[in-house]
Coordinates of C-alpha atoms and ligand atoms in Angstrom, one line a residue:
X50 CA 18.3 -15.2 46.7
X51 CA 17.9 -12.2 44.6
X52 CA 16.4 -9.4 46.4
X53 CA 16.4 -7.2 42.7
X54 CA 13.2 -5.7 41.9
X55 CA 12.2 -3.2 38.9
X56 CA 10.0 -0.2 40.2
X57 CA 10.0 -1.0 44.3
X58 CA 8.8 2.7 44.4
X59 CA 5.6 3.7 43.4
X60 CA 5.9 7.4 44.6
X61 CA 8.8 7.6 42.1
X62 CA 6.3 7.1 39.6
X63 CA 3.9 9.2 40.7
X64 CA 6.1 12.2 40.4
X65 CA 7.6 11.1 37.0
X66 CA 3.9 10.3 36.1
X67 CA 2.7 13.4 36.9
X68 CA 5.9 14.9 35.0
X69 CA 4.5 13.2 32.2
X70 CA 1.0 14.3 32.2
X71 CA 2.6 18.2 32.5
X72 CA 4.6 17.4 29.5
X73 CA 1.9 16.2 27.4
X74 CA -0.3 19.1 28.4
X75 CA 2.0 21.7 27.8
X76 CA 2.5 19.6 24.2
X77 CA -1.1 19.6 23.8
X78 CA -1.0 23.8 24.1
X79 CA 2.3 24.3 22.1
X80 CA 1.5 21.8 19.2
X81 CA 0.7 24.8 16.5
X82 CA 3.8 26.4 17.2
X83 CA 5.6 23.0 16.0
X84 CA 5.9 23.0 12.4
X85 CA 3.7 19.5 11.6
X86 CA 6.1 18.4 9.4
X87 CA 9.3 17.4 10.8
X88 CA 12.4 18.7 8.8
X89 CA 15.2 16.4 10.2
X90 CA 17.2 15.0 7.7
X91 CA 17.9 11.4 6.9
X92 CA 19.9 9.9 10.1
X93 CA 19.9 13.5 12.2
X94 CA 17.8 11.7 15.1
X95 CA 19.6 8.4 15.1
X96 CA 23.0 10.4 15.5
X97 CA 21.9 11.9 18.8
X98 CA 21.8 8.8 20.5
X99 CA 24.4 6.4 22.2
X100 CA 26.0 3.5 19.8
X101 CA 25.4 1.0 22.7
X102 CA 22.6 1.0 25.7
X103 CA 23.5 2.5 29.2
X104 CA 24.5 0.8 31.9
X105 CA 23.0 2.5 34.6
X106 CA 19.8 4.1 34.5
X107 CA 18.9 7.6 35.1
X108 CA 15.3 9.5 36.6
X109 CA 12.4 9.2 34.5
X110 CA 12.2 13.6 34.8
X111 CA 15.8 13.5 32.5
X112 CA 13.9 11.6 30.3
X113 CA 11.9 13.9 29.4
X114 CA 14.3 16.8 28.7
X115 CA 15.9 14.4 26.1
X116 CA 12.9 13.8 24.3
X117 CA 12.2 17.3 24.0
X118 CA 15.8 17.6 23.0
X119 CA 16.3 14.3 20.9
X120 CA 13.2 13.5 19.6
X121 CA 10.2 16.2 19.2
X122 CA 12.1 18.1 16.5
X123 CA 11.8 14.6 14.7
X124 CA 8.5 14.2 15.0
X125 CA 5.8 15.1 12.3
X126 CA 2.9 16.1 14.2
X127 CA -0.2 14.2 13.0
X128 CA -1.6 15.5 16.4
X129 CA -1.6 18.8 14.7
X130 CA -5.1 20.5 13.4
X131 CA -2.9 21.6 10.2
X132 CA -2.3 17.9 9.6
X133 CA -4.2 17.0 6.3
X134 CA -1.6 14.0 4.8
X135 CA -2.8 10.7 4.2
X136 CA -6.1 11.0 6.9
X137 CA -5.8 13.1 9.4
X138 CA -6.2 11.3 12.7
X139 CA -6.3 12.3 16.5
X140 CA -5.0 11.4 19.3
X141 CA -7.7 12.5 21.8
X142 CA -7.7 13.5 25.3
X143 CA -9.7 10.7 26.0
X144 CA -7.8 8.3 24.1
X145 CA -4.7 9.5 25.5
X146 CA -6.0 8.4 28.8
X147 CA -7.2 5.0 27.9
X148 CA -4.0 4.4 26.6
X149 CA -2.3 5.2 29.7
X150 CA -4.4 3.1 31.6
X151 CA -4.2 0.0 28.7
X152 CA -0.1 0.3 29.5
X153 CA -0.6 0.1 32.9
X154 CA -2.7 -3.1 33.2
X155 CA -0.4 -4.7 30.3
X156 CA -3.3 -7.3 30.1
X157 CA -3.0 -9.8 27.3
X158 CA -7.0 -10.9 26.3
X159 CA -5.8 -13.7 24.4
X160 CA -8.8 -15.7 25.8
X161 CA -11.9 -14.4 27.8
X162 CA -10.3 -16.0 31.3
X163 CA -7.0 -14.0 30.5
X164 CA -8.9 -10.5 31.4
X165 CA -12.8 -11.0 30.8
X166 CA -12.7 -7.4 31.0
X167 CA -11.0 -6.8 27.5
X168 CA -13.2 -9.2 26.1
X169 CA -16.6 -7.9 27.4
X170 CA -15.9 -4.5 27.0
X171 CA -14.5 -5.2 23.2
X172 CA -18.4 -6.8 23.2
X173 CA -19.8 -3.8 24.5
X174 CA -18.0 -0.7 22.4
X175 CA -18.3 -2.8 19.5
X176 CA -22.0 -2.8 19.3
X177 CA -22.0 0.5 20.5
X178 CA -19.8 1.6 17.4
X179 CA -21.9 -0.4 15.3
X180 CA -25.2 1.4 17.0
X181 CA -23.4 4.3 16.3
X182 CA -22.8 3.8 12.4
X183 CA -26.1 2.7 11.8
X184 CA -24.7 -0.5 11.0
X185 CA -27.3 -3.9 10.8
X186 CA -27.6 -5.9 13.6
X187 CA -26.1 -9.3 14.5
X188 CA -22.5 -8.4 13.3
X189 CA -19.6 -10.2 15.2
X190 CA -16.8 -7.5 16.2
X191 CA -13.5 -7.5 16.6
X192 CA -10.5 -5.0 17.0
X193 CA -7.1 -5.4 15.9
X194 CA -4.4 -3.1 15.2
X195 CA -4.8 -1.6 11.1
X196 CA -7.4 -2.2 8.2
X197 CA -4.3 -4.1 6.8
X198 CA -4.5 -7.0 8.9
X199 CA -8.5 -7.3 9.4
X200 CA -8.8 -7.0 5.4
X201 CA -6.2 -10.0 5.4
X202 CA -8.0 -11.7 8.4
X203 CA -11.4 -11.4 5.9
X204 CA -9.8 -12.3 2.9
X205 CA -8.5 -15.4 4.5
X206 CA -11.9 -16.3 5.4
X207 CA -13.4 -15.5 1.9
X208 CA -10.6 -18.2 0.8
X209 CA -11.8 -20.9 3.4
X210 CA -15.1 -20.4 2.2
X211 CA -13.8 -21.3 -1.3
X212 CA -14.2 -24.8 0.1
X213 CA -11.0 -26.0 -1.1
X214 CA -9.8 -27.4 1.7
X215 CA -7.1 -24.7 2.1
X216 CA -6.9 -25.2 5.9
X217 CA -6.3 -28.8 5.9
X218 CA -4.6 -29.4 2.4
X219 CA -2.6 -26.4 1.6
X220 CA -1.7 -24.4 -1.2
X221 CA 0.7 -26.6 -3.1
X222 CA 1.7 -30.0 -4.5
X223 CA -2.1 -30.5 -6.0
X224 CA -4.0 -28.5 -8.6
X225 CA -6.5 -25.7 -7.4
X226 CA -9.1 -23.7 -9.6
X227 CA -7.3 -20.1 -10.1
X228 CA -9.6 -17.9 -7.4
X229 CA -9.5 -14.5 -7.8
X230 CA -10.3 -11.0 -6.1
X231 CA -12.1 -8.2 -7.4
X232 CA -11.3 -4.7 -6.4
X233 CA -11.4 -1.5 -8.4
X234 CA -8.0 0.6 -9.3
X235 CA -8.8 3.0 -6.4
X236 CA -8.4 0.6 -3.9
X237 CA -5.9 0.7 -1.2
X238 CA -2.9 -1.4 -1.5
X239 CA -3.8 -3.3 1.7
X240 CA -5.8 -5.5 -0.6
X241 CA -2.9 -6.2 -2.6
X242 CA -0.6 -7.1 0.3
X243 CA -3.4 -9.6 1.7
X244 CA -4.0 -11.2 -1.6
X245 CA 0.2 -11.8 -1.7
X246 CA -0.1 -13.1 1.5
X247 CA -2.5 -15.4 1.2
X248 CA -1.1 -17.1 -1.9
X249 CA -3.2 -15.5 -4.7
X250 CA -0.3 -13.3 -6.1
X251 CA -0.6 -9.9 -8.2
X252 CA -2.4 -12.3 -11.1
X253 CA -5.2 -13.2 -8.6
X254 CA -6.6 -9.7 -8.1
X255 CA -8.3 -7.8 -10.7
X256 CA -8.7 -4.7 -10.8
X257 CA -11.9 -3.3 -12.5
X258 CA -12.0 0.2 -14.0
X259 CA -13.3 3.1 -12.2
X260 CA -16.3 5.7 -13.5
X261 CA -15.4 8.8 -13.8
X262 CA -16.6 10.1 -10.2
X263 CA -13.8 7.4 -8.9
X264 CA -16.2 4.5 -8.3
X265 CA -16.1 0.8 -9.1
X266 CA -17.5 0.2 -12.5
X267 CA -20.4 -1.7 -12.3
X268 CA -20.5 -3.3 -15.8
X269 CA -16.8 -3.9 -16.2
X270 CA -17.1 -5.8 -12.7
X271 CA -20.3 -8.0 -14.2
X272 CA -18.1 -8.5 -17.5
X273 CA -14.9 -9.4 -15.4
X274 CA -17.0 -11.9 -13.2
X275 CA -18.8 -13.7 -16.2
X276 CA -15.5 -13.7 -18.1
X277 CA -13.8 -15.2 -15.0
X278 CA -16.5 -18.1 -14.7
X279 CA -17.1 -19.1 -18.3
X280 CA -13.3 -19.8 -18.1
X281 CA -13.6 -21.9 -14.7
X282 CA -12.1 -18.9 -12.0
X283 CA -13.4 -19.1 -8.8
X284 CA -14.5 -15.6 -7.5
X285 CA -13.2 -15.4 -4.1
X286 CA -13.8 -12.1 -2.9
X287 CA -15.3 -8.9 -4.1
X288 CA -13.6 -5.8 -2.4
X289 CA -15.8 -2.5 -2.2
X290 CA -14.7 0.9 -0.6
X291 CA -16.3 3.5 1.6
X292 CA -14.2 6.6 1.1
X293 CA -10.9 5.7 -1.0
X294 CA -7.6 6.5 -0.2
X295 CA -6.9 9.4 -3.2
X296 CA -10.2 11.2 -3.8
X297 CA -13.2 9.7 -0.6
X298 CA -15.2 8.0 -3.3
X299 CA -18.1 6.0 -2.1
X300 CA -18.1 2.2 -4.7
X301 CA -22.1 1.5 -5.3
X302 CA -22.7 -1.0 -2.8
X303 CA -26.2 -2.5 -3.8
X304 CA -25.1 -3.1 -7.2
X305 CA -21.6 -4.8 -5.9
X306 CA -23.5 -6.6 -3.6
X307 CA -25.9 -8.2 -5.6
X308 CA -23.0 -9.3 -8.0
X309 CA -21.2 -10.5 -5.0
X310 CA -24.3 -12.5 -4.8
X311 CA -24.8 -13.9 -8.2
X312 CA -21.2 -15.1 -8.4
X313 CA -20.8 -16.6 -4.8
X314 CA -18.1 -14.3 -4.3
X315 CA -17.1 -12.8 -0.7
X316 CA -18.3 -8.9 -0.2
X317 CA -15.9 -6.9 2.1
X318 CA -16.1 -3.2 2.6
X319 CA -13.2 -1.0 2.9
X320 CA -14.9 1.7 5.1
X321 CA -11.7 2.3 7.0
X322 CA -12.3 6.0 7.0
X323 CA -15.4 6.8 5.6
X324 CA -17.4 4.4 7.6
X325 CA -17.2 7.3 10.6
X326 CA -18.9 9.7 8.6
X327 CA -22.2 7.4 9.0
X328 CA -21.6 8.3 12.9
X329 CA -24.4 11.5 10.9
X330 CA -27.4 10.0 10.4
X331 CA -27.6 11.9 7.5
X332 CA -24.8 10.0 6.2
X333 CA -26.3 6.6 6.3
X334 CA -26.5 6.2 2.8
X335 CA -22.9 5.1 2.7
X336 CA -24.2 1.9 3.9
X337 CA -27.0 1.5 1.1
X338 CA -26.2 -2.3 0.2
X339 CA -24.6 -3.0 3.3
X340 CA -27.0 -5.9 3.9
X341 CA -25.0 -7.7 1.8
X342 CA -21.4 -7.4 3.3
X343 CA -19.8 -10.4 4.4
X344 CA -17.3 -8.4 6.6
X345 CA -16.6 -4.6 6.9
X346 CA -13.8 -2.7 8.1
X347 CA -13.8 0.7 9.9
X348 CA -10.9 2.2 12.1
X349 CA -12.0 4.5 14.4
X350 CA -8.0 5.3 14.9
X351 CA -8.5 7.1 11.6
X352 CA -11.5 9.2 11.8
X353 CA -13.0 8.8 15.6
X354 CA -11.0 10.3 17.7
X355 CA -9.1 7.1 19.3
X356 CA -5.2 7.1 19.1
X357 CA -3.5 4.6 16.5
X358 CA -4.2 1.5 16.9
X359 CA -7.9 0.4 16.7
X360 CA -9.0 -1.0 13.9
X361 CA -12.8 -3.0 13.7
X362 CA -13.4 -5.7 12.0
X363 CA -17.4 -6.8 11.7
X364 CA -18.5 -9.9 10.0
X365 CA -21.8 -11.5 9.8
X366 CA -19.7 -15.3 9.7
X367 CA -17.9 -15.4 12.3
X368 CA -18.1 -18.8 12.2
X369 CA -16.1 -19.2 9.3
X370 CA -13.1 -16.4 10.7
X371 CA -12.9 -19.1 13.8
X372 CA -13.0 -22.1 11.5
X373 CA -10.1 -20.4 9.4
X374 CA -7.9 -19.6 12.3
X375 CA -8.8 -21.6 15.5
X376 CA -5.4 -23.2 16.9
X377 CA -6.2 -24.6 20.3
X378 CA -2.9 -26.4 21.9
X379 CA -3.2 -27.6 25.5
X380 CA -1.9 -24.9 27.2
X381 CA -4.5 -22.3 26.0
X382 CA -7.7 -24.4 27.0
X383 CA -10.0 -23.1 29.0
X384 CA -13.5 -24.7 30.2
X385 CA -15.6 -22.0 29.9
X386 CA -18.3 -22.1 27.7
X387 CA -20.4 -19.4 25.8
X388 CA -17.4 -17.3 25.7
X389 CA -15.5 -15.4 23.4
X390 CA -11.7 -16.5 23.0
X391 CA -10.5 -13.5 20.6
X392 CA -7.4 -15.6 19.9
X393 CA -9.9 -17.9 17.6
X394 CA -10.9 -15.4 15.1
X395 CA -7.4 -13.9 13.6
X396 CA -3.3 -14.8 13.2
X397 CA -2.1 -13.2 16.9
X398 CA -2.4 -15.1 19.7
X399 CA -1.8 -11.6 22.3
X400 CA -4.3 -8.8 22.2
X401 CA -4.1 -5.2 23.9
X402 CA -7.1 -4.1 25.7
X403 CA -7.6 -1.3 22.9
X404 CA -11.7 -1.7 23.5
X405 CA -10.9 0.8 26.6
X406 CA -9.5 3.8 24.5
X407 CA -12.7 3.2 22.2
X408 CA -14.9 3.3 25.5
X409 CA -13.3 6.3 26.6
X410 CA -14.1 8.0 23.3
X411 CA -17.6 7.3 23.3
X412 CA -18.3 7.9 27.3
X413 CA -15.9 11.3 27.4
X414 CA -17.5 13.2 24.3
X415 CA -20.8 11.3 23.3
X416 CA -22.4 10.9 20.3
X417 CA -23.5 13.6 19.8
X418 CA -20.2 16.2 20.1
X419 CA -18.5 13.4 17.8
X420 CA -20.8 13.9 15.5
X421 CA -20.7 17.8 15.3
X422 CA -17.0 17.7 14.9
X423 CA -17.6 15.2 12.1
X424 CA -20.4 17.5 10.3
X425 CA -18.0 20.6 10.9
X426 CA -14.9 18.3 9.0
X427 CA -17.8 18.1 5.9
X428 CA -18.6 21.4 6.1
X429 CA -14.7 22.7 6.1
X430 CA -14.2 20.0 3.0
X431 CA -16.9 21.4 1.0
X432 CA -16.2 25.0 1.7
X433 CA -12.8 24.3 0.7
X434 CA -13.2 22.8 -2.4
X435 CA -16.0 26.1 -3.1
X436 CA -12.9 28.6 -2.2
X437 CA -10.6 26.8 -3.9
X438 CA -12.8 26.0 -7.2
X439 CA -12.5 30.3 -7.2
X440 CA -9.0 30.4 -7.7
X441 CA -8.0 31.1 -11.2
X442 CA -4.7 28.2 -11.8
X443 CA -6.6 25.6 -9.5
X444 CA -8.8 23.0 -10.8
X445 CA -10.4 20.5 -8.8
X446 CA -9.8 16.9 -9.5
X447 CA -12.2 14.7 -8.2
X448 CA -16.0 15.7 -7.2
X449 CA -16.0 16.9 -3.8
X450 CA -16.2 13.5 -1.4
X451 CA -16.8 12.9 2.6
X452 CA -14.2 15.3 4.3
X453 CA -11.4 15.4 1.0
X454 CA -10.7 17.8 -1.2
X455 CA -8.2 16.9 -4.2
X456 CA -7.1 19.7 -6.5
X457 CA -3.8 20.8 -8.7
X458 CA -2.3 23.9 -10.1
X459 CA -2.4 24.6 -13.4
X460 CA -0.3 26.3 -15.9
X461 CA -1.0 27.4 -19.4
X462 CA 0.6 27.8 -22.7
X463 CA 1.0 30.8 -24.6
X464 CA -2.5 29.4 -26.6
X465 CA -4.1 29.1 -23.2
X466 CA -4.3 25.2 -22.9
X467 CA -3.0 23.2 -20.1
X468 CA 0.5 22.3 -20.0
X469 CA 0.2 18.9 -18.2
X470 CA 3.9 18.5 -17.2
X471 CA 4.7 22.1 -16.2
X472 CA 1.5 21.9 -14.5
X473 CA 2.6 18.3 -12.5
X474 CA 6.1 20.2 -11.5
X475 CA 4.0 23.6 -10.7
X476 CA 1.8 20.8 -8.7
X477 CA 4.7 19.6 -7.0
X478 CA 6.2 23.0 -5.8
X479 CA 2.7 24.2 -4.5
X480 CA 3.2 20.7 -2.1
X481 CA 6.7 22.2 -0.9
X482 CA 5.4 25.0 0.0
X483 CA 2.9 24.6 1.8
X484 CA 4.8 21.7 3.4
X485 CA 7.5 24.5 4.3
X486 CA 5.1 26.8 5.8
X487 CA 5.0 24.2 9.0
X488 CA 1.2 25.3 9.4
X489 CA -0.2 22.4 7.5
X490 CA 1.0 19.2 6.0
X491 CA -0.7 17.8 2.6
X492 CA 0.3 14.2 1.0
X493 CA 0.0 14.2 -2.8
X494 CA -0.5 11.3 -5.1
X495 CA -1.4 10.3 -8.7
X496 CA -4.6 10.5 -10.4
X497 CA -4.5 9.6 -13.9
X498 CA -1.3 9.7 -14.5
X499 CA -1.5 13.4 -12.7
X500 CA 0.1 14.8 -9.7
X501 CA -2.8 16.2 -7.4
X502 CA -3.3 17.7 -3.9
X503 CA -5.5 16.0 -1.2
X504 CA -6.3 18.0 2.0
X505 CA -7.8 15.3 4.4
X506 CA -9.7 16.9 6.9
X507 CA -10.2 15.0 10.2
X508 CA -8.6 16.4 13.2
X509 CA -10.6 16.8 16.3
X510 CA -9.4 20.2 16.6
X511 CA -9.7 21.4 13.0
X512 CA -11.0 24.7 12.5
X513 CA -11.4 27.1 9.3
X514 CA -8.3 29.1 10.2
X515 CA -6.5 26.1 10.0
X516 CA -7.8 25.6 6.3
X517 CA -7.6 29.4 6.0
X518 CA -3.7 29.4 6.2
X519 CA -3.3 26.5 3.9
X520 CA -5.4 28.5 1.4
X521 CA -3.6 31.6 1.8
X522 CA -0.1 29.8 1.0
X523 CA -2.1 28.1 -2.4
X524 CA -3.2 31.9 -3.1
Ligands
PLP611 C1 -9.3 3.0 2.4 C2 -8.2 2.5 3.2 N1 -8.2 1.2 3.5 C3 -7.2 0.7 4.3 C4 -6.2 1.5 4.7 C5 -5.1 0.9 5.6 O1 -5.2 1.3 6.9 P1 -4.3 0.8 8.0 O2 -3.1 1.7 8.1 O3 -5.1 0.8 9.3 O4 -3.8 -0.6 7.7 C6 -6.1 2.8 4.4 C7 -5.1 3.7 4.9 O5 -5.1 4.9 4.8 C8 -7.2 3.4 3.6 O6 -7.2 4.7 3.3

């Protein structure tokens, strides 16, 4: 017999639990002293480790040393108020301790019986989040780990509802109609990857112009759709966003939706971050048109305070999610009835009980302290853009949007225009620097052909002096 057990001592883990906590408090205090952008090189953190595993095991406490000396100068601190890359996210107290307690359960709410408690609570936060945003009723909710995956996991049933017998006939050896998606050019390349996955290839997503405030184009979507079915295309899906990736522009829903309509095409919102501004009621007219989505994303892991991952998916036909990817094999029967089985309704079988993180969000700070952080993040953005907008060689890029601010440096010629190149490299340099400074870490990306600037402000603990010493290095 073999007596060998992992863990026989649960004191041991209280101390090296306890440890732990200390450590991530004292991380918690020290985080603005870290510079938020890591500057390891290439290879410096994998070189600090042994070539093969050890053999024997050591305390948990010596653990911790080595990640303070092995790994924390090779992290990039997107737990950092001076974080602004990409969208700023947070890893909240709150969330922090949910995910503590998720680990320790290691439930797997594949199916209601397998932990009711993941599935019921999922219930519960999710109408609460969708109370929250203002959102209709009657949605069906679901969280899973990135916008990636629940945009694929709508797209797939936009395609089912083609009714070309996708499910049971497949993709090839017959002849299908060419079915396309509509999305504009400020989309995030999470459509993209979905449509590739899903078999329609970079030829079966269109892209439709964007106005010059960064928004779909209405009329070159209409001309695109009536194009498309003159010439036998099937419209598949319509993609609209809430808050796009490079400048927070807000596609005009009502208009998209009624097209989405007319054609018989699928309507799914890309509110992945901007959908948490609508946690303001006086933000609710994100969702003008909203009536008319067929599924919606929001990820409160990007702007709500809950650690990464947690990304909702809502759809008003969930019947047509299950009837895409319902797999039911012997051992995964169950006789309830008038239960959700998460496994039905998307690819992975295994789910983490990420509902609790969410619930701890919502019960720790309430509505209404997540929404003052959320106002003050609009507030900073627009103040932002005003200081900035006063600086002689800055222009801003794109109006103002939700709580981003996307600007560039400009450099003259001798006859006072704007040299476009020197003004891309000048562009560029600002980025280093203000990379280098360690106090705050921006992400830059294209517009037009352009090199530009986007401060994302979202951070729980995001306050003006934050902003203030990013705008001092720009001055
Ligand atoms: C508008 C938008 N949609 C989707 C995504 C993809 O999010 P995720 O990392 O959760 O897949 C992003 C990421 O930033 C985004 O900005």
């Amino acid at each position: 017999m073999n007596d060998e057990v992992l863990d026989s001592d649960v004191e041991e883990f209280r101390r090296a639990g306890h440890a732990a906590v200390e450590w991530v408090a004292r991380y918690l205090e020290r985080r603005e002293e870290l510079p938020v952008l890591s500057r390891v090189e290439p290879g410096e953190i994998a070189g600090r480790f042994d070539n093969a595993p050890p053999l024997h095991g050591r305390p948990m406490e010596s653990l911790l040393d080595d990640v303070d000396r092995k790994i924390l100068d090779g992290v990039t601190h997107w737990n950092h108020p001076g974080f602004f890359a990409y969208f700023a996210i947070t890893g909240s107290q709150a969330g922090i301790i949910g995910e503590l307690l998720s680990a320790a359960f290691n439930v797997n709410g594949m199916l209601w019986r397998t932990s009711p408690a993941v599935t019921e609570l999922e219930q519960v936060v999710l109408d609460w989040l969708r109370q929250a945003l203002g959102l209709p009723a009657g949605l069906f909710g679901i969280i899973n780990d990135t916008a990636s995956i629940n945009t694929f996991l709508a797209l797939a049933a936009a395609r089912e509802q083609l009714g070309l017998d996708i499910r049971s006939e497949g993709m090839t050896g017959r002849e299908l109609p060419l079915c396309r998606i509509y999305c504009s050019d400020q989309t995030h390349s999470s459509i993209d990857k979905a449509a590739l996955a899903l078999g329609f290839g970079f030829a079966g997503v269109t892209k439709i112009r964007s106005d010059s405030r960064y928004r779909m184009d209405v009329e070159h979507l209409r001309a695109v759709l009536e194009a498309d079915r003159r010439n036998g295309v099937r419209s598949c899906a319509i993609v609209a966003t809430v808050g796009t990736t490079p400048t927070a522009s807000i596609d005009p829903l009502v208009q998209i939706g009624a097209l989405a309509e007319q054609y018989g095409a699928w309507l799914h919102v890309d509110a992945a971050y901007g959908g948490s501004a609508a946690i303001l009621p006086e933000m609710r007219w994100l969702w003008d048109g909203v009536d008319a989505a067929d599924s919606i994303v929001v990820n409160p892991h990007k702007w709500m305070f809950t650690p990464v991952d947690c990304s909702v998916l809502y759809t008003r036909k969930p019947e047509i999610l299950k009837e895409t990817f319902s797999l039911v094999p012997e051992y995964l029967r169950t006789s309830e009835s008038d239960v959700i089985n998460y496994m039905d309704y998307g690819l992975q079988l295994g789910r983490r009980f990420r509902a609790l993180k969410l619930w701890m969000v919502f019960e720790h700070y309430g509505l209404e302290k997540m929404r003052q952080v959320i106002a003050g993040h609009l507030k900073m953005a627009r103040k932002l853009a005003a200081s900035l907008a006063e600086l002689p060689d800055i222009a801003l890029m794109a109006p103002q949007s939700l709580s981003v601010v996307v600007f560039r440096r400009l450099v003259r010629n001798g006859a006072g225009e704007v040299d476009q190149e020197e003004s891309d490299r000048a562009t560029e340099r600002l980025v280093e620097r203000i990379n280098a400074s360690g106090e705050s870490f921006v992400s830059p990306t294209r517009l037009e052909g352009r090199l530009v600037i986007r401060v994302a402000i979202g951070h729980g603990q995001t306050e003006w002096r934050h902003l203030e010493r990013l705008l001092q290095v720009v001055r």
